[in-house]
PDB file of C-alpha atoms and ligand atoms in Angstrom:
ATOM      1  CA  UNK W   1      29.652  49.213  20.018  1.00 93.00           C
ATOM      2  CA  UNK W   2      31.234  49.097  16.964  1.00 97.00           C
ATOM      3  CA  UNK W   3      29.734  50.752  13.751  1.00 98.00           C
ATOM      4  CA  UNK W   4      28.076  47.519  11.860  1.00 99.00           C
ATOM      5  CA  UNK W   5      29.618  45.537   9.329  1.00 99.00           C
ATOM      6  CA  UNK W   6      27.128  45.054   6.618  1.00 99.00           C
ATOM      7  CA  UNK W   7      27.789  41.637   4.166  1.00 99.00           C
ATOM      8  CA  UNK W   8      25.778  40.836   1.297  1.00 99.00           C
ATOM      9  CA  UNK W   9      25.810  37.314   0.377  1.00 99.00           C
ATOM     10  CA  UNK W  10      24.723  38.781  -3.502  1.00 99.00           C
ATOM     11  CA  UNK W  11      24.376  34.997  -5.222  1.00 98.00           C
ATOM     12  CA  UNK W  12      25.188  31.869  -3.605  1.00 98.00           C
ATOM     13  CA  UNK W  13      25.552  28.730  -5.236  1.00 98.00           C
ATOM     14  CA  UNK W  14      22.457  27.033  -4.443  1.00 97.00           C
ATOM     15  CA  UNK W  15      19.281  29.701  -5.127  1.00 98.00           C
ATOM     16  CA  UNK W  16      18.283  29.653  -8.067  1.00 98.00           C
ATOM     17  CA  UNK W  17      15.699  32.042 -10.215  1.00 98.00           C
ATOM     18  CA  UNK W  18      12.800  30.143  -9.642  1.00 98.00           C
ATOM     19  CA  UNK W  19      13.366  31.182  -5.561  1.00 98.00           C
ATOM     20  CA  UNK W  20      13.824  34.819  -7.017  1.00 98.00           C
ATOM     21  CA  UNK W  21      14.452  36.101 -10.387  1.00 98.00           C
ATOM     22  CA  UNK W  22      16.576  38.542  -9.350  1.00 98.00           C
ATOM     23  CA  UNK W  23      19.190  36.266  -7.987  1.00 99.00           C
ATOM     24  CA  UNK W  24      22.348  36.783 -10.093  1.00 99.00           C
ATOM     25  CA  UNK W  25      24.213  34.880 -12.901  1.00 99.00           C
ATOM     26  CA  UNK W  26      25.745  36.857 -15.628  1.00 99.00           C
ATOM     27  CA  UNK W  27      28.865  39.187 -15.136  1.00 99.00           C
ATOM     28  CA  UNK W  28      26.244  41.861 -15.372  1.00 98.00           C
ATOM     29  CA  UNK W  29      23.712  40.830 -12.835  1.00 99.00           C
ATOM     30  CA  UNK W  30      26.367  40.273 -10.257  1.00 98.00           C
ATOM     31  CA  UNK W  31      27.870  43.615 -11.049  1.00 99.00           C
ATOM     32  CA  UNK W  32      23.929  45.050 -10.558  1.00 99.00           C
ATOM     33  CA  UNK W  33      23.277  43.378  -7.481  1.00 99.00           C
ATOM     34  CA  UNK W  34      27.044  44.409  -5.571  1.00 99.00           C
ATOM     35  CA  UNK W  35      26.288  47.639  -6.508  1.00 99.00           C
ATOM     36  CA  UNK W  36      22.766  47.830  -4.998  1.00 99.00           C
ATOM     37  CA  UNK W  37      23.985  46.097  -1.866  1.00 99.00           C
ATOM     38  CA  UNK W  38      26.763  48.886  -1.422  1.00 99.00           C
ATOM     39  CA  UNK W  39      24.301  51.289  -2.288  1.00 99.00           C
ATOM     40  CA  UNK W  40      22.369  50.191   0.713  1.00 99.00           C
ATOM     41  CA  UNK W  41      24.926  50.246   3.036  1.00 99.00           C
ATOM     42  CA  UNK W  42      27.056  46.991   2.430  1.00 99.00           C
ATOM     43  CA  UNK W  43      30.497  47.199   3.149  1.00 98.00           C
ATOM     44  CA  UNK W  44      31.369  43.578   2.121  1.00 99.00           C
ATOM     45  CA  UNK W  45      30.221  41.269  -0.763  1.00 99.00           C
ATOM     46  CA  UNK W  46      30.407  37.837   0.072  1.00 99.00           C
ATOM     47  CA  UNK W  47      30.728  36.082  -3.841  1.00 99.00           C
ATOM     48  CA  UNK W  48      30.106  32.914  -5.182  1.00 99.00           C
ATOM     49  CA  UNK W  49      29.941  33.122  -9.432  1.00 99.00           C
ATOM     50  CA  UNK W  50      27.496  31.203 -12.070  1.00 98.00           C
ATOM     51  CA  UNK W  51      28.173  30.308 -15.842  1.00 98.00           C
ATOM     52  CA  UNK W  52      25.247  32.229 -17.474  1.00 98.00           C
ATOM     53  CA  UNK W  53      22.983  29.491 -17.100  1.00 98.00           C
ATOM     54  CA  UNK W  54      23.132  29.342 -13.716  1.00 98.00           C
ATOM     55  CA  UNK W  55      25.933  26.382 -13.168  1.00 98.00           C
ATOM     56  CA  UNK W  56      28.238  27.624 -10.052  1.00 98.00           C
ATOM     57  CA  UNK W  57      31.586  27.658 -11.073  1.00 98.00           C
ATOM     58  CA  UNK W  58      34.383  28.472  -9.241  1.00 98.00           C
ATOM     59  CA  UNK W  59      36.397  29.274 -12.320  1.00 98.00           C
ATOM     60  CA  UNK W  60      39.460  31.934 -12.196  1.00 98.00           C
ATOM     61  CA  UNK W  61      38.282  33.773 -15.332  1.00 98.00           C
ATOM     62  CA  UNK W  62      34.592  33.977 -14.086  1.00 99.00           C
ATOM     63  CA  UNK W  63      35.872  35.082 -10.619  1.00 99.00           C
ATOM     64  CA  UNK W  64      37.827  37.661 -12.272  1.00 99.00           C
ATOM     65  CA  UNK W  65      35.931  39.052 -14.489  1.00 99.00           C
ATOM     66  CA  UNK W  66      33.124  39.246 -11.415  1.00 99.00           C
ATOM     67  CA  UNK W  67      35.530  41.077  -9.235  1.00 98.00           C
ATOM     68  CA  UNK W  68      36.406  43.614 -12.257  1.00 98.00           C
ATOM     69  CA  UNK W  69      32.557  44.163 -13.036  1.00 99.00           C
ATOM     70  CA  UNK W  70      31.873  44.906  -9.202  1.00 99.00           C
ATOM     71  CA  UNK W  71      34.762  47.167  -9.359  1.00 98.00           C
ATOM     72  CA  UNK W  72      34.143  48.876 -12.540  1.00 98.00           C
ATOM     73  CA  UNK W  73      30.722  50.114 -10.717  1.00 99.00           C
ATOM     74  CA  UNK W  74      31.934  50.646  -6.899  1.00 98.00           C
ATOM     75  CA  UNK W  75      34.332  51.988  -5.270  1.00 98.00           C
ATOM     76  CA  UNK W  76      37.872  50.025  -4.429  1.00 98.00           C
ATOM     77  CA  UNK W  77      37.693  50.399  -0.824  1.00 98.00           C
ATOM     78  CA  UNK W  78      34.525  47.665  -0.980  1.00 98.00           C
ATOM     79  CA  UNK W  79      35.428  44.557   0.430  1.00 99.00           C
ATOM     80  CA  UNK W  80      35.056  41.933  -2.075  1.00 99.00           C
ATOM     81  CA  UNK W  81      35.429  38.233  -0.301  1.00 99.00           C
ATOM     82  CA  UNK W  82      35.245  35.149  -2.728  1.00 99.00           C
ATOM     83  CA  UNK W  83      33.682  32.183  -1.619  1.00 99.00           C
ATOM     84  CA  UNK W  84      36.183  29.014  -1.290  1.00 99.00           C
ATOM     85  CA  UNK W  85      33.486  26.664  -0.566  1.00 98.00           C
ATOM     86  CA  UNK W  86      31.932  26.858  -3.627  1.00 98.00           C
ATOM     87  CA  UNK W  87      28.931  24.158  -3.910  1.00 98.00           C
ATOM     88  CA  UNK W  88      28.735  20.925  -2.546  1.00 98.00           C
ATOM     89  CA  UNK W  89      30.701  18.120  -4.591  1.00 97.00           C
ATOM     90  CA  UNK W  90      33.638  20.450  -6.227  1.00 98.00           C
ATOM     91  CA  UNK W  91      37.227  19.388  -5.044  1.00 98.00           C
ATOM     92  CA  UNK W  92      38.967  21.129  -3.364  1.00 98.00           C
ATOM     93  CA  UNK W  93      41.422  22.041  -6.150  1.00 98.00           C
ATOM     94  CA  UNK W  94      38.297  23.667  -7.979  1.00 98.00           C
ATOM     95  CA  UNK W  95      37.138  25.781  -4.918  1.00 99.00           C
ATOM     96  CA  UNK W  96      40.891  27.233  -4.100  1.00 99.00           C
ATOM     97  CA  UNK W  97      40.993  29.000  -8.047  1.00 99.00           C
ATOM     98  CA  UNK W  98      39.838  32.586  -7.032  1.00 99.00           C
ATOM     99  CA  UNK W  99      42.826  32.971  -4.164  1.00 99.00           C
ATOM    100  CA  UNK W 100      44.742  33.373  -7.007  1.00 98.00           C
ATOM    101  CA  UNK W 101      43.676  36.597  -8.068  1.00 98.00           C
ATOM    102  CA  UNK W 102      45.036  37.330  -4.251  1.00 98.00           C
ATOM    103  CA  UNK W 103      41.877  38.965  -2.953  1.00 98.00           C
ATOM    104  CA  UNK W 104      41.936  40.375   0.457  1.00 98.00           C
ATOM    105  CA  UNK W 105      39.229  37.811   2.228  1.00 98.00           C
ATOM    106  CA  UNK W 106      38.054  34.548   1.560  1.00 99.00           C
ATOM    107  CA  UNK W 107      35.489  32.374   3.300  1.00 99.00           C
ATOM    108  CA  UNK W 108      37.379  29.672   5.388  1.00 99.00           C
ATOM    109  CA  UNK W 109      35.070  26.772   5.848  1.00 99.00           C
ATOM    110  CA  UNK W 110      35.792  24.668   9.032  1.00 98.00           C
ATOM    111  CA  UNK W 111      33.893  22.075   9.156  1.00 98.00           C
ATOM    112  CA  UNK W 112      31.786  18.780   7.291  1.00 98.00           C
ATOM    113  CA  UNK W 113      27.968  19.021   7.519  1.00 98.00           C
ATOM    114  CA  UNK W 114      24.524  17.634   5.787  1.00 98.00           C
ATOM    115  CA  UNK W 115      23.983  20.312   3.399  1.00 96.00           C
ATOM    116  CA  UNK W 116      20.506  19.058   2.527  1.00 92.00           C
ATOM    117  CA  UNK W 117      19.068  15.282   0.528  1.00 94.00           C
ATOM    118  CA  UNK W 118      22.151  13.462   0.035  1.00 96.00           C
ATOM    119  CA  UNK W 119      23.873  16.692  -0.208  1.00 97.00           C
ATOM    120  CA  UNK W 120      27.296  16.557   2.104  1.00 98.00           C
ATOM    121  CA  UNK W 121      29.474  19.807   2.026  1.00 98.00           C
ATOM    122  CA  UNK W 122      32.639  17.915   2.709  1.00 98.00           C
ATOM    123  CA  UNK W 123      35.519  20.069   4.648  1.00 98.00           C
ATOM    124  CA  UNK W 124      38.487  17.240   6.133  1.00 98.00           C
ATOM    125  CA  UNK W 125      40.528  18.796   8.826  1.00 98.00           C
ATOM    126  CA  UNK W 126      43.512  18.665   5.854  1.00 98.00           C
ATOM    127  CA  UNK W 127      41.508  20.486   3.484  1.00 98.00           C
ATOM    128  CA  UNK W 128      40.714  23.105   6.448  1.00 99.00           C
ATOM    129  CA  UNK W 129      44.572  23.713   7.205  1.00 99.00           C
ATOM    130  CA  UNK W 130      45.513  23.633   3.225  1.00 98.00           C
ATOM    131  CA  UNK W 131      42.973  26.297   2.386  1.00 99.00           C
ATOM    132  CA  UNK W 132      44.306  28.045   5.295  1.00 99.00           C
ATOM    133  CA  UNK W 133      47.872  27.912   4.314  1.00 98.00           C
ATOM    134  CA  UNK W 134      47.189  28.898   1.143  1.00 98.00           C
ATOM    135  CA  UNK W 135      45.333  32.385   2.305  1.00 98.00           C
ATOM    136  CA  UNK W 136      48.142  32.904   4.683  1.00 98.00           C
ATOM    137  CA  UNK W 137      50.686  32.499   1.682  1.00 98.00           C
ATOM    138  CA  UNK W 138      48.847  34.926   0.152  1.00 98.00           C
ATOM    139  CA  UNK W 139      47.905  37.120   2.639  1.00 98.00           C
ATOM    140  CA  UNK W 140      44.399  36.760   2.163  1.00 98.00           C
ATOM    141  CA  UNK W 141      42.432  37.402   5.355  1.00 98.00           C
ATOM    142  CA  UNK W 142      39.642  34.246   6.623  1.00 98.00           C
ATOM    143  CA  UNK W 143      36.333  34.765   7.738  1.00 99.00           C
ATOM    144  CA  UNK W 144      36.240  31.571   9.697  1.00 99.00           C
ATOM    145  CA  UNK W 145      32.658  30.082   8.260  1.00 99.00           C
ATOM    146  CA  UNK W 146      31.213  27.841  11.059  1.00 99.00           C
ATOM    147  CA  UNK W 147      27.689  25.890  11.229  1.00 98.00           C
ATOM    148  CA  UNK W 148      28.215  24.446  14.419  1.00 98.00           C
ATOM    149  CA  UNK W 149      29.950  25.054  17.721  1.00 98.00           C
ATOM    150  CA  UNK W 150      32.373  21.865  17.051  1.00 98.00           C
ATOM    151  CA  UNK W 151      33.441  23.917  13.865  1.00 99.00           C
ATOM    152  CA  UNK W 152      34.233  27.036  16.406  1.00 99.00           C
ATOM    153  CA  UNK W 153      36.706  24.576  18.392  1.00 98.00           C
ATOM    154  CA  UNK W 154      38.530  23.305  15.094  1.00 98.00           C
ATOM    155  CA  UNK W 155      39.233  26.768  14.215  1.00 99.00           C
ATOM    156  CA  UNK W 156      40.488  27.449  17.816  1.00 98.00           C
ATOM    157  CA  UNK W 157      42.531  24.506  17.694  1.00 98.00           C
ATOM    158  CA  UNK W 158      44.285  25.086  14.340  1.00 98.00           C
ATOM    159  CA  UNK W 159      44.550  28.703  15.371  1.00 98.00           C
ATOM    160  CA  UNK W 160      46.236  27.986  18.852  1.00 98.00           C
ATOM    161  CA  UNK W 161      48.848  25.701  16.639  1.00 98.00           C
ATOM    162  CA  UNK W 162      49.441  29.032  14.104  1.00 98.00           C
ATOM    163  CA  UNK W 163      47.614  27.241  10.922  1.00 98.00           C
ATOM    164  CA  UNK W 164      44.835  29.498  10.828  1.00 98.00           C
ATOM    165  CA  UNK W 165      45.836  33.450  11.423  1.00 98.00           C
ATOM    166  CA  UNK W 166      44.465  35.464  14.100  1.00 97.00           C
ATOM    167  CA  UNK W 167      42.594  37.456  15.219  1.00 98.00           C
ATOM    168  CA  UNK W 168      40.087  35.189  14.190  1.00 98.00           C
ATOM    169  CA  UNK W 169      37.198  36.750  12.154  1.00 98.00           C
ATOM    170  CA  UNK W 170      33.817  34.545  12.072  1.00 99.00           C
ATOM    171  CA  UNK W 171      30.570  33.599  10.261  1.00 99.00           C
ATOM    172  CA  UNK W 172      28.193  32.224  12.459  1.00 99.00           C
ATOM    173  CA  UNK W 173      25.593  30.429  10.098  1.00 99.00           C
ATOM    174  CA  UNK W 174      22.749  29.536  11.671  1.00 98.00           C
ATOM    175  CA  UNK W 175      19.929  27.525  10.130  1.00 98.00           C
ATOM    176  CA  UNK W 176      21.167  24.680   7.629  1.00 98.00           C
ATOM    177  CA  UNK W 177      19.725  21.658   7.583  1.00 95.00           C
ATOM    178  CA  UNK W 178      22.504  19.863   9.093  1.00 97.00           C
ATOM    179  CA  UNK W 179      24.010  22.436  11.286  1.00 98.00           C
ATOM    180  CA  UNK W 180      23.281  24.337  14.226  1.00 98.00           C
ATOM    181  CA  UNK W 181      18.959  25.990  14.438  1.00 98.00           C
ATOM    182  CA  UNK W 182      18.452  29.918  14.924  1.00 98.00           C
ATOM    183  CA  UNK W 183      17.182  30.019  18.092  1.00 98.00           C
ATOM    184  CA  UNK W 184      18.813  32.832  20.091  1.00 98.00           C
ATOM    185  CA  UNK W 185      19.920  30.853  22.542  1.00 98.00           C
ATOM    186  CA  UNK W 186      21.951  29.075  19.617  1.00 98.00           C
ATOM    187  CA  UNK W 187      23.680  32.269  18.737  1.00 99.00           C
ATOM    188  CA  UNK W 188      24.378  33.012  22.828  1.00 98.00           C
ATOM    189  CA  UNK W 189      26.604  29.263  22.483  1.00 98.00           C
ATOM    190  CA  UNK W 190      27.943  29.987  19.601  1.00 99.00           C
ATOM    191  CA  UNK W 191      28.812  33.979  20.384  1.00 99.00           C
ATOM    192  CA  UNK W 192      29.898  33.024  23.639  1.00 98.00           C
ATOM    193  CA  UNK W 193      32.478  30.012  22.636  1.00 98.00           C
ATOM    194  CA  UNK W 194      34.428  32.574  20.180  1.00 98.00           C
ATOM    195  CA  UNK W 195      38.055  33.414  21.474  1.00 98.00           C
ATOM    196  CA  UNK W 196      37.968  36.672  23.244  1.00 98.00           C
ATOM    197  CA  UNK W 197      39.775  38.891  20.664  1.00 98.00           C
ATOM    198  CA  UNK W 198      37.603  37.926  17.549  1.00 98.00           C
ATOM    199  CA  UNK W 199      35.015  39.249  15.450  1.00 98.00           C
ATOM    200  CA  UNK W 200      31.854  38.269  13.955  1.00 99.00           C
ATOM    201  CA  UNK W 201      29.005  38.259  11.256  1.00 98.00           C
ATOM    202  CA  UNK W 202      25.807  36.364  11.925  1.00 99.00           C
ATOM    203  CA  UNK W 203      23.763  34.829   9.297  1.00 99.00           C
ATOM    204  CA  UNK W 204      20.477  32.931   9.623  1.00 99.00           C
ATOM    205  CA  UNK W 205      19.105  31.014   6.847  1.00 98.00           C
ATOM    206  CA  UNK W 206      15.776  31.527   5.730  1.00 98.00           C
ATOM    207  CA  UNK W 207      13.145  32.857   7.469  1.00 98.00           C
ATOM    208  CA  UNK W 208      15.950  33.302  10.610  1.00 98.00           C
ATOM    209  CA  UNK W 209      17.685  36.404   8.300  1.00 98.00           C
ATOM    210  CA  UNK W 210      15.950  39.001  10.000  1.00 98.00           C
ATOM    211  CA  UNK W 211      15.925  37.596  14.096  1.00 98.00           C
ATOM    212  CA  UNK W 212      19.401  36.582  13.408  1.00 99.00           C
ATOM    213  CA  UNK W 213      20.675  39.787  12.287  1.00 99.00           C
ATOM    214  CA  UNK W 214      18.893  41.697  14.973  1.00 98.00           C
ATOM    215  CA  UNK W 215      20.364  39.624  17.635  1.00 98.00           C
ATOM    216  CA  UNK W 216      23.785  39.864  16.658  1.00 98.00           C
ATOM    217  CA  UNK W 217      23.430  43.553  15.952  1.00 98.00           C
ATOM    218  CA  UNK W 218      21.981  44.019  19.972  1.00 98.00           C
ATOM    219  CA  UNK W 219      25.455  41.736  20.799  1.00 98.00           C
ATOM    220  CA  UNK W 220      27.490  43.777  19.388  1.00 98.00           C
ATOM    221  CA  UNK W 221      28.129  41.542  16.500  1.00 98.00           C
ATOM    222  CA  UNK W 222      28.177  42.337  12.498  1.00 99.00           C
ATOM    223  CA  UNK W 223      25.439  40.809   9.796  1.00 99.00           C
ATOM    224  CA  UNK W 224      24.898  39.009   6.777  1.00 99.00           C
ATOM    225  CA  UNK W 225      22.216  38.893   4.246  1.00 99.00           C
ATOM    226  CA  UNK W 226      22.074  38.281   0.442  1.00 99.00           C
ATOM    227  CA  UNK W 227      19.959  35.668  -1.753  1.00 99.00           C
ATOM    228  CA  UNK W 228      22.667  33.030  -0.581  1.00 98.00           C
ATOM    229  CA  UNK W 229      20.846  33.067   2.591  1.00 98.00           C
ATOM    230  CA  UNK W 230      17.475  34.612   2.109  1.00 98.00           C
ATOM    231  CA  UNK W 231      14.771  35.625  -0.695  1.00 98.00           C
ATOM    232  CA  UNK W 232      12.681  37.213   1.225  1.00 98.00           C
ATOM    233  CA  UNK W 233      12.244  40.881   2.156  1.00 98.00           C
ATOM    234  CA  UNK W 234       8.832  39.474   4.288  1.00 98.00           C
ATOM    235  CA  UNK W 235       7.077  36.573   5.098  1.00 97.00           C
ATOM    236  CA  UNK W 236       5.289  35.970   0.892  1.00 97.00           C
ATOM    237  CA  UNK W 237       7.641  39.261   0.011  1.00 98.00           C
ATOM    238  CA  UNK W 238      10.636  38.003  -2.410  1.00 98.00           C
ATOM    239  CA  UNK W 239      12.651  40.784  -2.499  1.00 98.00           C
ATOM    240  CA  UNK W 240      13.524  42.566  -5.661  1.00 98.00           C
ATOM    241  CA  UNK W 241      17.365  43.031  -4.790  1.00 99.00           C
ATOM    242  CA  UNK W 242      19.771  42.484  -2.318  1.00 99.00           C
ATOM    243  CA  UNK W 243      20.257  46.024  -1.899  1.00 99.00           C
ATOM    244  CA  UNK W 244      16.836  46.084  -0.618  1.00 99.00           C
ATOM    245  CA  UNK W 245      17.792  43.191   2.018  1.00 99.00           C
ATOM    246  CA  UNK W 246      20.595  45.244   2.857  1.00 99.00           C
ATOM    247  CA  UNK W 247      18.083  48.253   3.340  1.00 99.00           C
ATOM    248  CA  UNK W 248      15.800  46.270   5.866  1.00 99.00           C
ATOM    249  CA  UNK W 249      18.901  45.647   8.136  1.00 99.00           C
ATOM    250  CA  UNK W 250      20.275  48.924   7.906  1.00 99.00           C
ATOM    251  CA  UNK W 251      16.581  50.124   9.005  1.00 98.00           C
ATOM    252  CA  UNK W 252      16.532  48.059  12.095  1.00 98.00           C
ATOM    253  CA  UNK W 253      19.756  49.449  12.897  1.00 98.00           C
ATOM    254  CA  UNK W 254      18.795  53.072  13.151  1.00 98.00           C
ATOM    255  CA  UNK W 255      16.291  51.849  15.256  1.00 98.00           C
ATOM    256  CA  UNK W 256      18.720  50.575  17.537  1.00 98.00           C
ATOM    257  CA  UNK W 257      20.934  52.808  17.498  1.00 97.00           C
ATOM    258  CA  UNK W 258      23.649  51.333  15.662  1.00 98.00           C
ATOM    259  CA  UNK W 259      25.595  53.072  13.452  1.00 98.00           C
ATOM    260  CA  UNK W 260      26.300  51.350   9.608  1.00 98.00           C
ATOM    261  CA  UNK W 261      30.237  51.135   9.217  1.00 98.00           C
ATOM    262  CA  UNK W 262      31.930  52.387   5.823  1.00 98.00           C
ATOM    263  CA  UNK W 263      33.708  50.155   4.003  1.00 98.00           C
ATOM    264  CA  UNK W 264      36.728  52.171   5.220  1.00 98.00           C
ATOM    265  CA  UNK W 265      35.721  51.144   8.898  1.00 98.00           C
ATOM    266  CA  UNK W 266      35.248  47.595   8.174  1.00 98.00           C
ATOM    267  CA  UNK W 267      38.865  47.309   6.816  1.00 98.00           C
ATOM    268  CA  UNK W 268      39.897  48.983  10.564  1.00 98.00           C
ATOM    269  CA  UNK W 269      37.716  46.875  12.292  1.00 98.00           C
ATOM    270  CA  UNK W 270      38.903  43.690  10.323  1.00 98.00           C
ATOM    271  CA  UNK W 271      42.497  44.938  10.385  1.00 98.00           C
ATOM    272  CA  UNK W 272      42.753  45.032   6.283  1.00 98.00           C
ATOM    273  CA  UNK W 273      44.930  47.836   4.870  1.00 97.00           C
ATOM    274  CA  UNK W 274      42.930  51.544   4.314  1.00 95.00           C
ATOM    275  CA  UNK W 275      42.195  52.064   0.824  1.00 91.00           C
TER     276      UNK W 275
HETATM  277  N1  KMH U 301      27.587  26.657  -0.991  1.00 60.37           N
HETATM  278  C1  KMH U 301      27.924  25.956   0.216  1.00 60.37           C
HETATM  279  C2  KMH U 301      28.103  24.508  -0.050  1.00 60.37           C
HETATM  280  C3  KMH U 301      31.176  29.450   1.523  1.00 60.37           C
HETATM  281  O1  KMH U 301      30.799  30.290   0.731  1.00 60.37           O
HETATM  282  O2  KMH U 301      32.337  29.428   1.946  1.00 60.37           O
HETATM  283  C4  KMH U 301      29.129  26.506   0.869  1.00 60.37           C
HETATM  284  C5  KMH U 301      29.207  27.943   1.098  1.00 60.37           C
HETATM  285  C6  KMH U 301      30.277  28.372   2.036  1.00 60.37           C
HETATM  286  O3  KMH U 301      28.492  28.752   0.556  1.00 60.37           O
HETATM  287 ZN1   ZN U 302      28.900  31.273   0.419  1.00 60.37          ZN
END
């Protein structure tokens, strides 16, 4: 199998620090909290930003000057992948701004679901290709982000018609209100409807984290975890950093024998340039 790809999903736009005080909002606490994750064995951050207050924002300058924090403290060969989905109600102009700092992925959202209350995370099959045409303008790689199996057969579609680039590189989320449940044989569909030369990265939501991640790591697939999707280190357990999420996966790995990939062999795996 291949070494496994390690993502920490650092902030999110939805936690808050009432789930978890540790959950990041300043320049400086998302700088803290990459770092940790890395630390631990992350080889990509998955980042959404906050004003200080909390407020997600998907604002150029705050993406930028959350990308030069993270880099200031890590090393440049760390995949960092801004979020274009943002939180629910922001156009679609407002989720596109961090492309242009031309980063080298982006989260590529294929699909409309219930995000929760009257909550609707709204992705039209136009949006989908205009994001998409956008990253391939500027060369930045998707991860294909899909809560359901219809969202899988989109992406196929718009891929098989050369408006999404391939080899396809998905993120199974499993667990939203709204979208597919975590059972395993839920991750079997979805895993087993993926075109035959992708990869991908498994999240469950919630208490799902952990069984998620384990099953994907036993198929051969890579993981997620981070606040975004997860407080908790243990059932009552908030944990006290992502890094130490990112330790509990790395842990089950070694016990199945699956070696943690480098930032260096994520980019080969995921076909980005070597740093
Ligand atoms: N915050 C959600 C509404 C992504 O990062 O691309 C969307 C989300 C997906 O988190
Ligand atoms: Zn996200």
């Amino acid at each position: 199998m291949e070494p496994l790809i390690i993502t920490a999903s650092i902030c999110g736009a939805e936690v808050t620090k009432e789930h978890n005080p540790a959950v990041p909002y300043t320049v400086e606490e998302i700088g803290r909290e990459a770092l940790s994750a890395y630390r631990a064995g992350a080889s990509i951050i998955h980042l959404h930003v906050r004003e200080d207050d909390g407020t997600p924002t998907q604002s150029y300058d705050r993406f930028k000057a959350c990308m030069e924090e993270i880099y200031r403290l890590c090393p440049p060969e760390l995949i960092v992948q801004p979020s274009t989905g943002g939180a629910t109600g922001m156009s679609a102009e407002e989720r596109l701004q961090p492309l242009r700092l031309n980063p080298e992925m982006a989260t590529l959202d294929c699909g409309t679901l219930n995000f929760g209350g009257d909550e609707i995370f709204v992705n039209t099959e136009n949006m989908i290709i205009e994001f998409a045409r956008q990253m391939m303008e500027r060369n930045v790689k998707p991860e294909v982000e899909v809560f359901d199996k219809g969202m899988i057969d989109l992406a196929k579609r718009l891929n098989a018609r050369g408006q999404i680039p391939g080899p396809m590189h998905f993120n199974l989320v499993l667990g939203v209100n709204g979208g597919i449940s975590a059972e395993p044989r839920d991750l079997l569909f979805m895993v087993e409807s993926l075109p035959a030369d992708s990869t991908y990265t498994a999240t469950g939501i919630g208490r799902a984290a952990f069984p998620i991640a384990t099953m994907a790591m036993i198929l051969g697939g890579h993981v997620r975890v981070g606040f975004e999707d997860n407080v908790y280190l243990a059932r009552g357990l908030k944990a006290q950093s992502n890094g130490e999420l990112v330790e509990k996966v790395v842990r089950i790995a070694k016990e199945l024998g699956r070696e943690i990939a480098t930032p260096q062999q994520a980019r080969e795996i995921l076909g980005l340039n070597p740093k």
